[in-house]
Short mmCIF file of C-alpha atoms in Angstrom, two decimals:
data_model
loop_
_atom_site.label_atom_id
_atom_site.label_comp_id
_atom_site.label_asym_id
_atom_site.label_seq_id
_atom_site.Cartn_x
_atom_site.Cartn_y
_atom_site.Cartn_z
CA UNK A 271 192.94 252.22 167.94
CA UNK A 272 192.52 255.24 170.17
CA UNK A 273 192.68 258.77 168.76
CA UNK A 274 193.38 259.82 165.17
CA UNK A 275 194.95 263.10 164.05
CA UNK A 276 194.69 264.13 160.40
CA UNK A 277 197.60 266.28 159.20
CA UNK A 278 197.30 268.42 156.05
CA UNK A 279 200.22 270.60 154.82
CA UNK A 280 198.96 273.61 152.87
CA UNK A 281 200.39 276.47 150.84
CA UNK A 282 198.02 278.88 149.06
CA UNK A 283 195.42 276.19 148.44
CA UNK A 284 192.27 277.55 150.10
CA UNK A 285 189.72 276.31 147.56
CA UNK A 286 190.96 272.72 147.50
CA UNK A 287 191.54 272.72 151.25
CA UNK A 288 187.89 273.64 151.72
CA UNK A 289 186.84 270.55 149.73
CA UNK A 290 189.25 268.34 151.69
CA UNK A 291 187.94 269.58 155.03
CA UNK A 292 184.33 269.16 153.88
CA UNK A 293 185.11 265.51 153.08
CA UNK A 294 186.65 265.04 156.52
CA UNK A 295 183.54 266.56 158.13
CA UNK A 296 181.37 263.68 156.89
CA UNK A 297 183.62 260.78 157.86
CA UNK A 298 181.77 257.84 159.38
CA UNK A 299 184.62 257.69 161.89
CA UNK A 300 185.36 261.36 162.68
CA UNK A 301 188.91 262.55 163.21
CA UNK A 302 189.78 263.39 166.81
CA UNK A 303 191.68 266.41 165.55
CA UNK A 304 192.53 267.95 162.20
CA UNK A 305 195.77 269.90 161.86
CA UNK A 306 196.37 272.17 158.88
CA UNK A 307 199.99 273.26 158.58
CA UNK A 308 200.15 276.71 157.01
CA UNK A 309 203.43 276.80 155.10
CA UNK A 310 203.41 280.54 154.43
CA UNK A 311 200.12 280.99 152.59
CA UNK A 312 199.20 284.40 151.25
CA UNK A 313 195.59 283.43 150.57
CA UNK A 314 192.92 282.60 153.16
CA UNK A 315 193.95 278.97 153.69
CA UNK A 316 194.42 279.47 157.44
CA UNK A 317 191.00 281.12 157.78
CA UNK A 318 189.38 278.28 155.82
CA UNK A 319 191.00 275.78 158.18
CA UNK A 320 189.87 277.59 161.32
CA UNK A 321 186.33 278.04 160.01
CA UNK A 322 186.16 274.26 159.52
CA UNK A 323 187.30 273.63 163.10
CA UNK A 324 190.86 272.59 162.27
CA UNK A 325 193.86 273.53 164.37
CA UNK A 326 196.34 275.66 162.41
CA UNK A 327 200.06 275.13 162.90
CA UNK A 328 202.47 277.55 161.23
CA UNK A 329 205.67 276.29 159.64
CA UNK A 330 207.78 279.08 158.08
CA UNK A 331 210.30 276.75 156.44
CA UNK A 332 208.95 276.13 152.96
CA UNK A 333 208.57 272.57 151.79
CA UNK A 334 206.20 269.66 152.08
CA UNK A 335 208.51 267.73 154.42
CA UNK A 336 209.08 270.55 156.92
CA UNK A 337 205.33 271.24 156.94
CA UNK A 338 204.37 267.59 157.36
CA UNK A 339 206.92 267.08 160.14
CA UNK A 340 205.62 270.13 162.00
CA UNK A 341 202.10 268.71 161.82
CA UNK A 342 203.19 265.29 163.04
CA UNK A 343 205.11 266.89 165.93
CA UNK A 344 202.04 268.89 166.97
CA UNK A 345 199.57 266.01 166.66
CA UNK A 346 198.15 264.39 169.79
CA UNK A 347 196.65 261.29 168.17
CA UNK A 348 197.90 257.73 168.44
CA UNK A 349 197.50 257.45 164.69
CA UNK A 350 198.71 260.16 162.27
CA UNK A 351 196.64 260.21 159.08
CA UNK A 352 198.09 262.22 156.20
CA UNK A 353 196.34 264.00 153.34
CA UNK A 354 197.31 266.78 150.96
CA UNK A 355 195.17 269.89 150.63
CA UNK A 356 193.86 268.63 147.28
CA UNK A 357 192.97 265.17 148.67
CA UNK A 358 189.27 264.27 148.89
CA UNK A 359 188.86 261.11 151.00
CA UNK A 360 185.71 258.97 150.78
CA UNK A 361 183.39 259.00 153.83
CA UNK A 362 184.72 255.70 155.19
CA UNK A 363 188.41 256.56 154.79
CA UNK A 364 189.25 256.96 158.48
CA UNK A 365 187.05 254.05 159.49
CA UNK A 366 188.87 251.76 157.08
CA UNK A 367 192.28 253.06 158.15
CA UNK A 368 191.44 252.45 161.79
CA UNK A 369 190.04 248.97 161.12
CA UNK A 370 193.09 247.85 159.12
CA UNK A 371 195.59 249.21 161.62
CA UNK A 372 193.81 247.29 164.40
CA UNK A 373 194.18 243.90 162.67
CA UNK A 374 196.38 241.19 164.14
CA UNK A 375 199.49 241.95 162.05
CA UNK A 376 199.49 245.54 163.44
CA UNK A 377 201.22 247.34 160.52
CA UNK A 378 203.28 250.42 161.29
CA UNK A 379 201.65 252.33 158.44
CA UNK A 380 198.91 251.96 155.86
CA UNK A 381 198.69 253.51 152.41
CA UNK A 382 196.62 253.34 149.24
CA UNK A 383 196.57 254.81 145.72
CA UNK A 384 195.03 257.97 144.31
CA UNK A 385 192.23 258.47 141.82
CA UNK A 386 192.93 261.67 139.94
CA UNK A 387 190.42 264.39 139.11
CA UNK A 388 190.72 267.47 136.90
CA UNK A 389 193.09 267.85 133.98
CA UNK A 390 192.46 265.76 130.89
CA UNK A 391 191.86 262.06 130.43
CA UNK A 392 195.44 261.80 129.19
CA UNK A 393 197.02 263.53 132.19
CA UNK A 394 194.89 261.45 134.57
CA UNK A 395 196.11 258.30 132.81
CA UNK A 396 199.74 259.44 133.04
CA UNK A 397 199.34 260.32 136.72
CA UNK A 398 197.68 257.04 137.67
CA UNK A 399 199.56 254.51 135.57
CA UNK A 400 203.01 255.97 134.92
CA UNK A 401 203.67 258.11 137.97
CA UNK A 402 201.78 256.52 140.88
CA UNK A 403 201.67 253.02 139.39
CA UNK A 404 205.36 253.16 138.55
CA UNK A 405 206.17 254.57 141.97
CA UNK A 406 204.49 251.73 143.88
CA UNK A 407 206.00 249.10 141.56
CA UNK A 408 209.59 250.33 141.28
CA UNK A 409 210.06 251.68 144.79
CA UNK A 410 208.33 248.64 146.22
CA UNK A 411 211.00 246.47 144.60
CA UNK A 412 213.79 248.65 146.01
CA UNK A 413 212.33 248.76 149.52
CA UNK A 414 211.08 245.20 149.71
CA UNK A 415 207.73 246.52 150.91
CA UNK A 416 205.17 249.06 149.65
CA UNK A 417 206.21 252.73 149.78
CA UNK A 418 203.94 255.44 151.18
CA UNK A 419 201.84 257.72 149.00
CA UNK A 420 201.90 261.21 150.51
CA UNK A 421 198.28 262.04 149.69
CA UNK A 422 196.92 258.92 151.37
CA UNK A 423 198.60 257.23 154.32
CA UNK A 424 198.58 256.85 158.09
CA UNK A 425 201.40 256.16 160.53
CA UNK A 426 201.49 255.18 164.19
CA UNK A 427 202.61 258.09 166.37
CA UNK A 428 205.05 255.88 168.26
CA UNK A 429 206.78 255.15 164.96
CA UNK A 430 207.00 258.87 164.18
CA UNK A 431 208.65 259.51 167.54
CA UNK A 432 211.32 257.01 166.57
CA UNK A 433 211.71 258.29 163.02
CA UNK A 434 211.49 262.06 163.49
CA UNK A 435 215.20 262.39 164.25
CA UNK A 436 216.26 260.09 161.40
CA UNK A 437 214.35 261.31 158.33
CA UNK A 438 215.33 264.39 156.29
CA UNK A 439 212.49 266.41 157.77
CA UNK A 440 214.09 269.83 157.14
CA UNK A 441 214.74 269.28 153.44
CA UNK A 442 212.40 270.64 150.80
CA UNK A 443 214.29 268.93 147.95
CA UNK A 444 213.24 265.35 148.74
CA UNK A 445 209.87 263.62 148.46
CA UNK A 446 208.60 263.31 152.02
CA UNK A 447 206.67 260.08 151.48
CA UNK A 448 209.61 258.29 149.84
CA UNK A 449 212.01 259.58 152.48
CA UNK A 450 209.75 258.41 155.31
CA UNK A 451 209.23 254.99 153.71
CA UNK A 452 212.97 254.56 153.13
CA UNK A 453 213.85 255.20 156.78
CA UNK A 454 211.29 252.89 158.35
CA UNK A 455 213.29 250.84 160.82
CA UNK A 456 213.77 247.08 160.47
CA UNK A 457 210.66 245.45 161.89
CA UNK A 458 208.36 248.28 160.80
CA UNK A 459 205.83 247.38 158.11
CA UNK A 460 203.54 249.01 155.54
CA UNK A 461 200.13 247.66 154.56
CA UNK A 462 199.12 248.58 151.01
CA UNK A 463 195.35 248.55 150.46
CA UNK A 464 194.53 248.83 146.77
CA UNK A 465 190.90 249.71 147.48
CA UNK A 466 191.79 252.47 149.98
CA UNK A 467 191.51 255.15 147.31
CA UNK A 468 191.59 258.93 147.80
CA UNK A 469 190.72 261.44 145.07
CA UNK A 470 193.67 263.71 144.26
CA UNK A 471 194.07 266.60 141.82
CA UNK A 472 195.86 265.83 138.56
CA UNK A 473 197.14 269.42 138.28
CA UNK A 474 200.84 268.51 138.83
CA UNK A 475 200.66 266.48 135.62
CA UNK A 476 199.14 269.16 133.38
CA UNK A 477 202.42 269.54 131.50
CA UNK A 478 205.46 267.46 130.67
CA UNK A 479 207.60 270.10 132.40
CA UNK A 480 205.69 269.64 135.66
CA UNK A 481 205.94 265.86 135.40
CA UNK A 482 209.65 266.17 134.63
CA UNK A 483 210.23 268.26 137.78
CA UNK A 484 208.59 265.57 139.88
CA UNK A 485 210.62 262.81 138.28
CA UNK A 486 213.88 264.71 138.75
CA UNK A 487 213.03 265.23 142.41
CA UNK A 488 212.27 261.52 142.73
CA UNK A 489 215.68 260.53 141.34
CA UNK A 490 217.36 263.14 143.54
CA UNK A 491 215.56 261.72 146.58
CA UNK A 492 216.73 258.22 145.69
CA UNK A 493 220.30 259.47 145.38
CA UNK A 494 220.12 261.08 148.83
CA UNK A 495 218.72 257.91 150.41
CA UNK A 496 221.05 255.51 148.60
CA UNK A 497 224.17 257.34 149.77
CA UNK A 498 223.14 257.06 153.40
CA UNK A 499 221.48 253.62 153.46
CA UNK A 500 222.05 251.63 150.26
CA UNK A 501 219.02 249.70 149.07
CA UNK A 502 220.59 246.22 149.24
CA UNK A 503 221.93 246.87 152.74
CA UNK A 504 218.55 248.24 153.77
CA UNK A 505 216.67 245.24 152.40
CA UNK A 506 219.04 242.84 154.14
CA UNK A 507 218.49 244.51 157.51
CA UNK A 508 214.71 244.47 157.08
CA UNK A 509 214.78 240.83 155.96
CA UNK A 510 216.89 239.87 158.98
CA UNK A 511 214.44 241.61 161.32
CA UNK A 512 211.47 239.88 159.66
CA UNK A 513 213.16 236.47 159.93
CA UNK A 514 213.93 237.04 163.60
CA UNK A 515 210.31 237.98 164.29
CA UNK A 516 209.05 234.88 162.51
CA UNK A 517 211.38 232.61 164.52
CA UNK A 518 210.29 234.26 167.78
CA UNK A 519 206.62 233.76 166.86
CA UNK A 520 207.24 230.07 166.14
CA UNK A 521 208.92 229.73 169.52
CA UNK A 522 205.99 231.35 171.29
CA UNK A 523 203.57 228.99 169.54
CA UNK A 524 205.66 225.96 170.54
CA UNK A 525 205.65 227.03 174.20
CA UNK A 526 201.88 227.61 174.09
#
């Protein structure tokens, strides 16, 4: 697969970032570079990143999408692996990502679910089954392929170079993972690996108000996307590209 860059946006999250970087330090397939995007932290997040050997990129525009995009732009790897500061990947996370991306179908991106820690048993259940489970189910139907989960995915750098001028990278009011998944070009694909699990903090689901804010942002993101590339039109274009690829493959096999 070549080189892998891990990109982690961070805002005032030093303690959890330390745990994330410690998990990356024991990967069976080490990252070729780790980029922490400091999004205006007032704590020692940047110092924690540097102490762990990560490269720190500063992005003054607040928001998870501006920070993620800045990290992707700065990355040198052929594969861009994405975690949040509160993500704790298992030791074989990068090895499994690399292995799956190298398979014959050559997906554009790979993603998996989260296993939530902290909070209460109830909030962990809500986060896993209603929020993340509902996200993969409902958005998967709209897209016609799995969406991306922002705390656990990887994308080919060549795809990012094509997408970076199309996505809403400067907007803090849309979910970056949904926006990126929506604007994948026809012919690009996402591999969903159910067993590719990353531990993620359940803190955003500690209250109904916090969950409500996330849901409102999700519906707002959908409205933004739908206005610019309606779901049915999008699915038709992706289906046409997939059909064309299948026909071309059959032709190649006949010639062989």
